């Protein structure tokens, strides 16, 4: 009988040890699963923030290009009145001019249209003898904060195109156009480009 009790007790102890290790393993597994879910949630949140930041950056670039395009004609007219010479305006922004559009009179650099205000500090000595053209008083203040004291900054009226377009929420389809037309189709982009070219 004693041998039977001993074997029963040994089985009970082994069973208890097995159950204990299983419970510990379960808690470790459960803890690992919770940590994994937290990790995945963190990655999803980071991906969402990155997508939002990329959307914001793309919207800012678009708004900058719109302001630059809108200010080309007023800058051309102002420079022609001041110098009596037709200036040459490059097609797009250049990194060496803080992403602003350089304007030349003859072979000499005369000014820059809408440089990125946060990049002006790096080239403030190069910009000092030039005229900086901006679209609003707010942009003038931001640029002046990074430029050298006494920098000539002209605020020009570019018209309605100088107003940045509203930012489209990321992750949502564009709203449908009246008449059931698709705003995201290839024809929509073609029409918008044609309208911009022929106002």
N, C-alpha and C. Protein backbone atom coordinates (compact mmCIF):
# COMPACT_ATOMS: atom_id res chain seq x y z
N UNK A 1 0.82 -1.18 0.00
CA UNK A 1 0.00 0.00 0.00
C UNK A 1 0.87 1.25 0.00
N UNK A 2 1.95 1.15 0.74
CA UNK A 2 2.85 2.29 0.81
C UNK A 2 3.43 2.57 -0.58
N UNK A 3 3.76 1.58 -1.33
CA UNK A 3 4.30 1.77 -2.66
C UNK A 3 3.27 2.41 -3.57
N UNK A 4 2.01 2.00 -3.40
CA UNK A 4 0.94 2.59 -4.21
C UNK A 4 0.76 4.06 -3.86
N UNK A 5 0.80 4.40 -2.60
CA UNK A 5 0.65 5.78 -2.16
C UNK A 5 1.81 6.63 -2.66
N UNK A 6 3.00 6.02 -2.65
CA UNK A 6 4.19 6.73 -3.12
C UNK A 6 4.07 7.03 -4.61
N UNK A 7 3.63 6.05 -5.39
CA UNK A 7 3.52 6.29 -6.82
C UNK A 7 2.40 7.29 -7.13
N UNK A 8 1.32 7.24 -6.33
CA UNK A 8 0.23 8.20 -6.53
C UNK A 8 0.72 9.61 -6.21
N UNK A 9 1.47 9.68 -5.12
CA UNK A 9 1.99 10.99 -4.73
C UNK A 9 2.97 11.49 -5.80
N UNK A 10 3.80 10.64 -6.31
CA UNK A 10 4.75 11.04 -7.35
C UNK A 10 4.00 11.50 -8.61
N UNK A 11 2.95 10.76 -8.97
CA UNK A 11 2.16 11.19 -10.13
C UNK A 11 1.50 12.54 -9.87
N UNK A 12 1.01 12.73 -8.66
CA UNK A 12 0.37 14.00 -8.31
C UNK A 12 1.38 15.15 -8.39
N UNK A 13 2.58 14.89 -7.88
CA UNK A 13 3.62 15.93 -7.94
C UNK A 13 4.02 16.23 -9.38
N UNK A 14 4.16 15.17 -10.18
CA UNK A 14 4.50 15.39 -11.58
C UNK A 14 3.38 16.15 -12.30
N UNK A 15 2.14 15.78 -11.97
CA UNK A 15 0.99 16.46 -12.57
C UNK A 15 0.98 17.94 -12.17
N UNK A 16 1.22 18.20 -10.90
CA UNK A 16 1.26 19.58 -10.42
C UNK A 16 2.37 20.37 -11.10
N UNK A 17 3.54 19.72 -11.25
CA UNK A 17 4.66 20.39 -11.93
C UNK A 17 4.32 20.65 -13.39
N UNK A 18 3.68 19.67 -14.04
CA UNK A 18 3.28 19.84 -15.43
C UNK A 18 2.26 20.96 -15.58
N UNK A 19 1.27 20.97 -14.70
CA UNK A 19 0.25 22.04 -14.74
C UNK A 19 0.88 23.39 -14.47
N UNK A 20 1.80 23.43 -13.51
CA UNK A 20 2.46 24.69 -13.18
C UNK A 20 3.26 25.21 -14.37
N UNK A 21 4.01 24.30 -15.02
CA UNK A 21 4.79 24.75 -16.17
C UNK A 21 3.87 25.15 -17.32
N UNK A 22 2.75 24.45 -17.47
CA UNK A 22 1.80 24.83 -18.51
C UNK A 22 1.22 26.21 -18.24
N UNK A 23 0.87 26.48 -16.97
CA UNK A 23 0.31 27.79 -16.61
C UNK A 23 1.36 28.88 -16.81
N UNK A 24 2.59 28.57 -16.42
CA UNK A 24 3.64 29.56 -16.65
C UNK A 24 3.84 29.78 -18.14
N UNK A 25 3.84 28.69 -18.90
CA UNK A 25 3.97 28.80 -20.34
C UNK A 25 2.81 29.57 -20.94
N UNK A 26 1.61 29.35 -20.41
CA UNK A 26 0.44 30.08 -20.90
C UNK A 26 0.58 31.55 -20.61
N UNK A 27 1.04 31.86 -19.40
CA UNK A 27 1.17 33.28 -19.07
C UNK A 27 2.27 33.91 -19.91
N UNK A 28 3.35 33.15 -20.17
CA UNK A 28 4.41 33.67 -21.03
C UNK A 28 3.87 33.84 -22.44
N UNK A 29 3.12 32.84 -22.90
CA UNK A 29 2.52 32.93 -24.23
C UNK A 29 1.55 34.10 -24.30
N UNK A 30 0.71 34.23 -23.26
CA UNK A 30 -0.26 35.33 -23.23
C UNK A 30 0.46 36.67 -23.19
N UNK A 31 1.53 36.76 -22.36
CA UNK A 31 2.30 37.99 -22.28
C UNK A 31 2.95 38.30 -23.63
N UNK A 32 3.51 37.26 -24.29
CA UNK A 32 4.12 37.45 -25.60
C UNK A 32 3.09 37.92 -26.61
N UNK A 33 1.93 37.33 -26.56
CA UNK A 33 0.87 37.72 -27.50
C UNK A 33 0.45 39.18 -27.28
N UNK A 34 0.31 39.59 -26.02
CA UNK A 34 -0.06 40.97 -25.71
C UNK A 34 1.03 41.92 -26.20
N UNK A 35 2.30 41.56 -25.95
CA UNK A 35 3.40 42.41 -26.41
C UNK A 35 3.41 42.49 -27.93
N UNK A 36 3.15 41.37 -28.61
CA UNK A 36 3.11 41.35 -30.07
C UNK A 36 1.99 42.25 -30.59
N UNK A 37 0.83 42.19 -29.96
CA UNK A 37 -0.29 43.04 -30.37
C UNK A 37 0.04 44.52 -30.13
N UNK A 38 0.70 44.80 -29.02
CA UNK A 38 1.12 46.18 -28.75
C UNK A 38 2.13 46.64 -29.80
N UNK A 39 3.05 45.75 -30.16
CA UNK A 39 4.04 46.07 -31.19
C UNK A 39 3.36 46.35 -32.52
N UNK A 40 2.40 45.50 -32.91
CA UNK A 40 1.68 45.71 -34.17
C UNK A 40 0.89 47.01 -34.15
N UNK A 41 0.26 47.31 -33.03
CA UNK A 41 -0.49 48.56 -32.91
C UNK A 41 0.45 49.76 -33.03
N UNK A 42 1.63 49.66 -32.42
CA UNK A 42 2.63 50.73 -32.52
C UNK A 42 3.07 50.92 -33.98
N UNK A 43 3.31 49.81 -34.69
CA UNK A 43 3.70 49.88 -36.10
C UNK A 43 2.60 50.50 -36.95
N UNK A 44 1.32 50.13 -36.67
CA UNK A 44 0.20 50.72 -37.42
C UNK A 44 0.12 52.22 -37.17
N UNK A 45 0.31 52.61 -35.93
CA UNK A 45 0.25 54.03 -35.59
C UNK A 45 1.39 54.80 -36.27
N UNK A 46 2.60 54.21 -36.26
CA UNK A 46 3.74 54.84 -36.95
C UNK A 46 3.48 54.97 -38.44
N UNK A 47 2.92 53.92 -39.05
CA UNK A 47 2.63 53.95 -40.48
C UNK A 47 1.59 55.04 -40.79
N UNK A 48 0.59 55.17 -39.93
CA UNK A 48 -0.41 56.22 -40.12
C UNK A 48 0.18 57.61 -40.01
N UNK A 49 1.06 57.80 -39.01
CA UNK A 49 1.70 59.10 -38.85
C UNK A 49 2.62 59.42 -40.03
N UNK A 50 3.32 58.39 -40.52
CA UNK A 50 4.20 58.60 -41.67
C UNK A 50 3.40 58.96 -42.91
N UNK A 51 2.26 58.28 -43.11
CA UNK A 51 1.41 58.59 -44.27
C UNK A 51 0.87 60.01 -44.17
N UNK A 52 0.47 60.42 -42.96
CA UNK A 52 -0.02 61.78 -42.76
C UNK A 52 1.08 62.79 -43.04
N UNK A 53 2.29 62.51 -42.53
CA UNK A 53 3.41 63.42 -42.75
C UNK A 53 3.75 63.52 -44.24
N UNK A 54 3.72 62.38 -44.94
CA UNK A 54 4.00 62.41 -46.38
C UNK A 54 2.92 63.18 -47.11
N UNK A 55 1.67 63.02 -46.67
CA UNK A 55 0.58 63.78 -47.29
C UNK A 55 0.73 65.27 -47.04
N UNK A 56 1.12 65.63 -45.81
CA UNK A 56 1.34 67.04 -45.49
C UNK A 56 2.50 67.60 -46.30
N UNK A 57 3.57 66.82 -46.44
CA UNK A 57 4.73 67.29 -47.20
C UNK A 57 4.38 67.47 -48.67
N UNK A 58 3.64 66.52 -49.22
CA UNK A 58 3.22 66.63 -50.63
C UNK A 58 2.31 67.84 -50.82
N UNK A 59 1.42 68.07 -49.87
CA UNK A 59 0.53 69.24 -49.96
C UNK A 59 1.32 70.54 -49.86
N UNK A 60 2.35 70.57 -49.01
CA UNK A 60 3.17 71.77 -48.88
C UNK A 60 3.97 72.04 -50.16
N UNK A 61 4.48 70.99 -50.78
CA UNK A 61 5.22 71.16 -52.05
C UNK A 61 4.27 71.68 -53.13
N UNK A 62 3.08 71.11 -53.18
CA UNK A 62 2.09 71.55 -54.17
C UNK A 62 1.73 73.02 -53.95
N UNK A 63 1.50 73.40 -52.70
CA UNK A 63 1.16 74.79 -52.40
C UNK A 63 2.31 75.73 -52.77
N UNK A 64 3.55 75.31 -52.51
CA UNK A 64 4.71 76.14 -52.87
C UNK A 64 4.78 76.34 -54.38
N UNK A 65 4.60 75.27 -55.14
CA UNK A 65 4.65 75.39 -56.60
C UNK A 65 3.52 76.27 -57.13
N UNK A 66 2.35 76.16 -56.53
CA UNK A 66 1.23 77.01 -56.95
C UNK A 66 1.54 78.49 -56.68
N UNK A 67 2.09 78.78 -55.50
CA UNK A 67 2.43 80.18 -55.18
C UNK A 67 3.51 80.69 -56.13
N UNK A 68 4.51 79.87 -56.40
CA UNK A 68 5.58 80.28 -57.31
C UNK A 68 5.04 80.56 -58.71
N UNK A 69 4.17 79.68 -59.20
CA UNK A 69 3.59 79.89 -60.53
C UNK A 69 2.73 81.14 -60.56
N UNK A 70 2.00 81.39 -59.49
CA UNK A 70 1.13 82.57 -59.44
C UNK A 70 1.93 83.87 -59.36
N UNK A 71 3.13 83.83 -58.80
CA UNK A 71 3.93 85.06 -58.64
C UNK A 71 4.86 85.34 -59.81
N UNK A 72 4.95 84.44 -60.77
CA UNK A 72 5.87 84.67 -61.90
C UNK A 72 5.50 85.93 -62.68
N UNK A 73 4.25 86.09 -63.02
CA UNK A 73 3.84 87.26 -63.81
C UNK A 73 3.99 88.57 -63.02
N UNK A 74 3.50 88.65 -61.77
CA UNK A 74 3.71 89.90 -61.02
C UNK A 74 5.19 90.23 -60.81
N UNK A 75 6.02 89.21 -60.58
CA UNK A 75 7.46 89.46 -60.42
C UNK A 75 8.07 89.95 -61.73
N UNK A 76 7.66 89.35 -62.83
CA UNK A 76 8.13 89.77 -64.15
C UNK A 76 7.80 91.25 -64.38
N UNK A 77 6.56 91.64 -64.11
CA UNK A 77 6.12 93.03 -64.31
C UNK A 77 6.88 94.00 -63.41
N UNK A 78 7.06 93.65 -62.14
CA UNK A 78 7.76 94.53 -61.20
C UNK A 78 9.21 94.74 -61.63
N UNK A 79 9.88 93.66 -62.01
CA UNK A 79 11.28 93.77 -62.41
C UNK A 79 11.40 94.56 -63.71
N UNK A 80 10.47 94.36 -64.63
CA UNK A 80 10.50 95.10 -65.90
C UNK A 80 10.30 96.60 -65.65
N UNK A 81 9.42 96.95 -64.71
CA UNK A 81 9.21 98.37 -64.37
C UNK A 81 10.45 98.97 -63.72
N UNK A 82 11.09 98.22 -62.82
CA UNK A 82 12.26 98.74 -62.10
C UNK A 82 13.50 98.85 -62.99
N UNK A 83 13.71 97.86 -63.86
CA UNK A 83 14.97 97.82 -64.63
C UNK A 83 14.80 98.20 -66.09
N UNK A 84 13.59 98.08 -66.61
CA UNK A 84 13.37 98.34 -68.02
C UNK A 84 13.80 97.17 -68.91
N UNK A 85 14.16 96.05 -68.30
CA UNK A 85 14.63 94.87 -69.04
C UNK A 85 13.68 93.71 -68.74
N UNK A 86 13.42 92.91 -69.75
CA UNK A 86 12.59 91.72 -69.54
C UNK A 86 13.41 90.66 -68.80
N UNK A 87 12.96 90.25 -67.61
CA UNK A 87 13.72 89.25 -66.85
C UNK A 87 13.48 87.84 -67.39
N UNK A 88 14.37 86.94 -67.02
CA UNK A 88 14.22 85.53 -67.34
C UNK A 88 13.92 84.79 -66.04
N UNK A 89 12.83 84.03 -66.04
CA UNK A 89 12.42 83.27 -64.85
C UNK A 89 12.58 81.79 -65.16
N UNK A 90 13.33 81.09 -64.33
CA UNK A 90 13.53 79.65 -64.54
C UNK A 90 12.22 78.89 -64.32
N UNK A 91 12.21 77.65 -64.80
CA UNK A 91 10.98 76.86 -64.77
C UNK A 91 10.57 76.40 -63.38
N UNK A 92 11.48 76.09 -62.52
CA UNK A 92 11.11 75.57 -61.20
C UNK A 92 12.10 76.00 -60.13
N UNK A 93 11.80 75.59 -58.91
CA UNK A 93 12.65 75.92 -57.78
C UNK A 93 13.98 75.18 -57.85
N UNK A 94 14.98 75.77 -57.24
CA UNK A 94 16.32 75.19 -57.21
C UNK A 94 16.79 75.08 -55.77
N UNK A 95 17.43 73.95 -55.45
CA UNK A 95 17.87 73.70 -54.08
C UNK A 95 18.86 74.77 -53.60
N UNK A 96 19.72 75.27 -54.51
CA UNK A 96 20.70 76.28 -54.09
C UNK A 96 20.06 77.63 -53.77
N UNK A 97 18.78 77.80 -54.08
CA UNK A 97 18.04 79.02 -53.73
C UNK A 97 16.89 78.70 -52.78
N UNK A 98 17.10 77.75 -51.89
CA UNK A 98 16.11 77.34 -50.89
C UNK A 98 14.79 76.94 -51.55
N UNK A 99 14.89 76.23 -52.66
CA UNK A 99 13.75 75.76 -53.45
C UNK A 99 12.94 76.90 -54.06
N UNK A 100 13.48 78.11 -54.04
CA UNK A 100 12.83 79.24 -54.70
C UNK A 100 13.18 79.25 -56.19
N UNK A 101 12.39 80.00 -56.96
CA UNK A 101 12.60 80.10 -58.41
C UNK A 101 13.50 81.30 -58.68
N UNK A 102 14.69 81.09 -59.28
CA UNK A 102 15.59 82.21 -59.56
C UNK A 102 15.09 83.07 -60.73
N UNK A 103 15.33 84.37 -60.61
CA UNK A 103 14.94 85.33 -61.65
C UNK A 103 16.21 86.09 -62.06
N UNK A 104 16.45 86.13 -63.37
CA UNK A 104 17.66 86.77 -63.90
C UNK A 104 17.30 88.00 -64.72
N UNK A 105 18.13 89.02 -64.62
CA UNK A 105 18.06 90.19 -65.50
C UNK A 105 19.38 90.18 -66.27
N UNK A 106 19.25 89.90 -67.56
CA UNK A 106 20.46 89.68 -68.35
C UNK A 106 21.11 88.39 -67.87
N UNK A 107 22.37 88.46 -67.54
CA UNK A 107 23.09 87.28 -67.03
C UNK A 107 23.24 87.33 -65.51
N UNK A 108 22.66 88.34 -64.88
CA UNK A 108 22.82 88.52 -63.43
C UNK A 108 21.58 88.04 -62.69
N UNK A 109 21.82 87.36 -61.57
CA UNK A 109 20.72 86.93 -60.71
C UNK A 109 20.14 88.16 -60.02
N UNK A 110 18.82 88.32 -60.13
CA UNK A 110 18.16 89.51 -59.60
C UNK A 110 17.34 89.19 -58.35
N UNK A 111 16.64 88.05 -58.35
CA UNK A 111 15.77 87.74 -57.22
C UNK A 111 15.39 86.27 -57.19
N UNK A 112 14.62 85.93 -56.16
CA UNK A 112 14.15 84.56 -55.96
C UNK A 112 12.67 84.63 -55.59
N UNK A 113 11.87 83.79 -56.26
CA UNK A 113 10.43 83.75 -55.99
C UNK A 113 10.15 82.64 -54.99
N UNK A 114 9.52 82.98 -53.90
CA UNK A 114 9.03 82.05 -52.86
C UNK A 114 10.05 81.00 -52.43
N UNK A 115 11.15 81.39 -51.82
CA UNK A 115 12.02 80.36 -51.24
C UNK A 115 11.35 79.76 -50.00
N UNK A 116 11.75 78.55 -49.64
CA UNK A 116 11.22 77.92 -48.43
C UNK A 116 11.84 78.64 -47.24
N UNK A 117 11.00 79.21 -46.40
CA UNK A 117 11.48 80.07 -45.32
C UNK A 117 12.44 79.35 -44.38
N UNK A 118 12.19 78.10 -44.08
CA UNK A 118 13.05 77.37 -43.14
C UNK A 118 14.43 77.08 -43.73
N UNK A 119 14.59 77.16 -45.05
CA UNK A 119 15.88 76.91 -45.68
C UNK A 119 16.65 78.19 -45.98
N UNK A 120 16.04 79.32 -45.74
CA UNK A 120 16.67 80.61 -46.06
C UNK A 120 17.90 80.86 -45.20
N UNK A 121 17.89 80.42 -43.94
CA UNK A 121 19.02 80.69 -43.04
C UNK A 121 20.32 80.12 -43.59
N UNK A 122 20.26 78.98 -44.29
CA UNK A 122 21.47 78.36 -44.81
C UNK A 122 22.09 79.16 -45.95
N UNK A 123 21.28 79.95 -46.66
CA UNK A 123 21.81 80.70 -47.82
C UNK A 123 21.59 82.21 -47.65
N UNK A 124 21.45 82.66 -46.43
CA UNK A 124 21.11 84.06 -46.20
C UNK A 124 22.14 85.03 -46.74
N UNK A 125 23.41 84.65 -46.75
CA UNK A 125 24.44 85.54 -47.31
C UNK A 125 24.31 85.64 -48.83
N UNK A 126 23.94 84.53 -49.47
CA UNK A 126 23.76 84.56 -50.93
C UNK A 126 22.52 85.36 -51.32
N UNK A 127 21.49 85.32 -50.47
CA UNK A 127 20.24 86.03 -50.78
C UNK A 127 20.31 87.52 -50.47
N UNK A 128 21.27 87.94 -49.67
CA UNK A 128 21.32 89.33 -49.20
C UNK A 128 21.25 90.37 -50.33
N UNK A 129 21.98 90.22 -51.44
CA UNK A 129 21.88 91.26 -52.48
C UNK A 129 20.67 91.09 -53.40
N UNK A 130 19.89 90.04 -53.23
CA UNK A 130 18.78 89.74 -54.14
C UNK A 130 17.45 90.24 -53.58
N UNK A 131 16.46 90.26 -54.44
CA UNK A 131 15.09 90.58 -54.03
C UNK A 131 14.35 89.24 -53.85
N UNK A 132 13.68 89.11 -52.73
CA UNK A 132 12.89 87.90 -52.47
C UNK A 132 11.43 88.25 -52.66
N UNK A 133 10.74 87.49 -53.49
CA UNK A 133 9.31 87.72 -53.77
C UNK A 133 8.49 86.66 -53.04
N UNK A 134 7.50 87.12 -52.28
CA UNK A 134 6.63 86.20 -51.53
C UNK A 134 5.17 86.54 -51.80
N UNK A 135 4.27 85.62 -51.39
CA UNK A 135 2.86 85.76 -51.73
C UNK A 135 2.01 86.40 -50.63
N UNK A 136 2.52 86.49 -49.42
CA UNK A 136 1.70 87.05 -48.34
C UNK A 136 2.57 87.71 -47.29
N UNK A 137 1.93 88.49 -46.45
CA UNK A 137 2.63 89.15 -45.36
C UNK A 137 3.15 88.12 -44.35
N UNK A 138 2.38 87.09 -44.13
CA UNK A 138 2.80 86.01 -43.22
C UNK A 138 4.07 85.34 -43.73
N UNK A 139 4.10 85.05 -45.02
CA UNK A 139 5.29 84.44 -45.62
C UNK A 139 6.48 85.41 -45.56
N UNK A 140 6.21 86.70 -45.71
CA UNK A 140 7.29 87.70 -45.61
C UNK A 140 7.90 87.68 -44.21
N UNK A 141 7.05 87.62 -43.18
CA UNK A 141 7.55 87.60 -41.80
C UNK A 141 8.37 86.34 -41.53
N UNK A 142 7.90 85.18 -42.02
CA UNK A 142 8.63 83.93 -41.81
C UNK A 142 9.99 83.98 -42.52
N UNK A 143 10.01 84.51 -43.73
CA UNK A 143 11.26 84.58 -44.48
C UNK A 143 12.20 85.60 -43.83
N UNK A 144 11.68 86.73 -43.40
CA UNK A 144 12.50 87.76 -42.77
C UNK A 144 13.12 87.26 -41.47
N UNK A 145 12.43 86.37 -40.76
CA UNK A 145 12.97 85.83 -39.51
C UNK A 145 14.24 85.01 -39.76
N UNK A 146 14.39 84.43 -40.94
CA UNK A 146 15.55 83.60 -41.25
C UNK A 146 16.58 84.33 -42.12
N UNK A 147 16.19 85.44 -42.73
CA UNK A 147 17.10 86.17 -43.63
C UNK A 147 17.95 87.16 -42.84
N UNK A 148 18.90 87.77 -43.55
CA UNK A 148 19.73 88.80 -42.92
C UNK A 148 18.89 90.05 -42.66
N UNK A 149 19.23 90.82 -41.66
CA UNK A 149 18.52 92.08 -41.44
C UNK A 149 18.68 92.99 -42.65
N UNK A 150 17.60 93.63 -43.07
CA UNK A 150 17.63 94.53 -44.21
C UNK A 150 17.39 93.84 -45.54
N UNK A 151 17.12 92.55 -45.53
CA UNK A 151 16.83 91.82 -46.77
C UNK A 151 15.59 92.42 -47.43
N UNK A 152 15.67 92.70 -48.74
CA UNK A 152 14.52 93.23 -49.47
C UNK A 152 13.59 92.08 -49.80
N UNK A 153 12.37 92.16 -49.25
CA UNK A 153 11.35 91.13 -49.47
C UNK A 153 10.10 91.84 -49.97
N UNK A 154 9.68 91.51 -51.17
CA UNK A 154 8.50 92.12 -51.79
C UNK A 154 7.31 91.16 -51.71
N UNK A 155 6.19 91.68 -51.21
CA UNK A 155 4.95 90.90 -51.18
C UNK A 155 4.18 91.23 -52.45
N UNK A 156 3.92 90.22 -53.27
CA UNK A 156 3.22 90.41 -54.54
C UNK A 156 1.86 89.72 -54.48
N UNK A 157 0.91 90.29 -55.20
CA UNK A 157 -0.42 89.69 -55.28
C UNK A 157 -0.45 88.76 -56.48
N UNK A 158 -0.53 87.45 -56.20
CA UNK A 158 -0.56 86.48 -57.28
C UNK A 158 -1.96 86.10 -57.68
N UNK A 159 -2.97 86.70 -57.08
CA UNK A 159 -4.35 86.35 -57.41
C UNK A 159 -4.81 85.13 -56.66
N UNK A 160 -5.86 84.53 -57.15
CA UNK A 160 -6.46 83.38 -56.47
C UNK A 160 -5.54 82.18 -56.45
N UNK A 161 -4.70 82.02 -57.44
CA UNK A 161 -3.81 80.86 -57.49
C UNK A 161 -2.77 80.89 -56.38
N UNK A 162 -2.56 82.06 -55.77
CA UNK A 162 -1.58 82.16 -54.69
C UNK A 162 -2.09 81.53 -53.40
N UNK A 163 -3.40 81.29 -53.32
CA UNK A 163 -3.96 80.67 -52.13
C UNK A 163 -3.75 79.17 -52.23
N UNK A 164 -3.12 78.55 -51.22
CA UNK A 164 -2.89 77.11 -51.30
C UNK A 164 -4.22 76.35 -51.30
N UNK A 165 -4.30 75.25 -52.06
CA UNK A 165 -5.53 74.47 -52.09
C UNK A 165 -5.76 73.76 -50.77
N UNK A 166 -7.00 73.47 -50.44
CA UNK A 166 -7.25 72.74 -49.19
C UNK A 166 -6.65 71.34 -49.28
N UNK A 167 -6.15 70.85 -48.15
CA UNK A 167 -5.52 69.54 -48.11
C UNK A 167 -6.59 68.47 -48.10
N UNK A 168 -6.45 67.50 -48.98
CA UNK A 168 -7.39 66.40 -49.04
C UNK A 168 -7.03 65.40 -47.96
N UNK A 169 -8.01 64.94 -47.18
CA UNK A 169 -7.69 63.98 -46.12
C UNK A 169 -7.07 62.72 -46.71
N UNK A 170 -6.06 62.20 -46.01
CA UNK A 170 -5.42 60.99 -46.50
C UNK A 170 -6.27 59.79 -46.17
N UNK A 171 -6.22 58.80 -47.02
CA UNK A 171 -6.96 57.57 -46.78
C UNK A 171 -8.39 57.60 -47.25
N UNK A 172 -8.83 58.70 -47.85
CA UNK A 172 -10.21 58.78 -48.32
C UNK A 172 -10.20 59.01 -49.82
N UNK A 173 -11.21 58.45 -50.47
CA UNK A 173 -11.36 58.66 -51.90
C UNK A 173 -11.83 60.09 -52.15
N UNK A 174 -11.51 60.68 -53.31
CA UNK A 174 -12.01 62.02 -53.62
C UNK A 174 -13.52 62.00 -53.76
N UNK A 175 -14.13 63.11 -53.44
CA UNK A 175 -15.58 63.21 -53.56
C UNK A 175 -16.00 63.13 -55.02
N UNK A 176 -17.13 62.52 -55.30
CA UNK A 176 -17.57 62.42 -56.69
C UNK A 176 -17.95 63.78 -57.25
N UNK A 177 -17.74 63.96 -58.54
CA UNK A 177 -18.11 65.20 -59.21
C UNK A 177 -19.58 65.15 -59.58
N UNK A 178 -20.21 66.32 -59.76
CA UNK A 178 -21.60 66.32 -60.20
C UNK A 178 -21.72 65.63 -61.56
N UNK A 179 -22.79 64.91 -61.76
CA UNK A 179 -23.00 64.23 -63.03
C UNK A 179 -22.36 62.86 -63.07
N UNK A 180 -21.85 62.36 -61.94
CA UNK A 180 -21.30 61.02 -61.87
C UNK A 180 -19.92 60.87 -62.47
N UNK A 181 -19.20 61.96 -62.77
CA UNK A 181 -17.86 61.85 -63.33
C UNK A 181 -16.89 61.43 -62.25
N UNK A 182 -15.86 60.72 -62.63
CA UNK A 182 -14.86 60.25 -61.67
C UNK A 182 -13.73 61.27 -61.58
N UNK A 183 -13.48 61.78 -60.35
CA UNK A 183 -12.45 62.80 -60.15
C UNK A 183 -11.06 62.21 -60.12
N UNK A 184 -10.94 60.88 -59.99
CA UNK A 184 -9.61 60.29 -59.87
C UNK A 184 -9.16 59.62 -61.15
N UNK A 185 -9.93 59.69 -62.21
CA UNK A 185 -9.56 59.04 -63.47
C UNK A 185 -8.47 59.79 -64.20
N UNK A 186 -7.88 59.17 -65.22
CA UNK A 186 -6.80 59.84 -65.96
C UNK A 186 -7.28 61.08 -66.72
N UNK A 187 -8.57 61.09 -67.10
CA UNK A 187 -9.09 62.26 -67.81
C UNK A 187 -9.19 63.47 -66.91
N UNK A 188 -9.44 63.24 -65.61
CA UNK A 188 -9.57 64.37 -64.68
C UNK A 188 -8.28 65.16 -64.63
N UNK A 189 -7.12 64.47 -64.58
CA UNK A 189 -5.84 65.16 -64.53
C UNK A 189 -5.57 65.88 -65.84
N UNK A 190 -5.93 65.26 -66.96
CA UNK A 190 -5.70 65.89 -68.25
C UNK A 190 -6.48 67.19 -68.36
N UNK A 191 -7.75 67.16 -67.91
CA UNK A 191 -8.57 68.36 -67.98
C UNK A 191 -8.02 69.46 -67.07
N UNK A 192 -7.58 69.09 -65.89
CA UNK A 192 -7.06 70.13 -64.98
C UNK A 192 -5.81 70.76 -65.56
N UNK A 193 -4.93 69.96 -66.21
CA UNK A 193 -3.73 70.53 -66.82
C UNK A 193 -4.11 71.44 -67.99
N UNK A 194 -5.09 71.02 -68.79
CA UNK A 194 -5.50 71.83 -69.93
C UNK A 194 -6.10 73.14 -69.44
N UNK A 195 -6.90 73.08 -68.36
CA UNK A 195 -7.49 74.31 -67.83
C UNK A 195 -6.43 75.25 -67.30
N UNK A 196 -5.37 74.70 -66.71
CA UNK A 196 -4.30 75.56 -66.20
C UNK A 196 -3.54 76.21 -67.33
N UNK A 197 -3.38 75.49 -68.44
CA UNK A 197 -2.63 76.04 -69.56
C UNK A 197 -3.42 77.07 -70.32
N UNK A 198 -4.76 76.93 -70.37
CA UNK A 198 -5.62 77.86 -71.10
C UNK A 198 -6.63 78.48 -70.13
N UNK A 199 -6.24 79.48 -69.38
CA UNK A 199 -7.17 80.06 -68.38
C UNK A 199 -8.33 80.79 -69.03
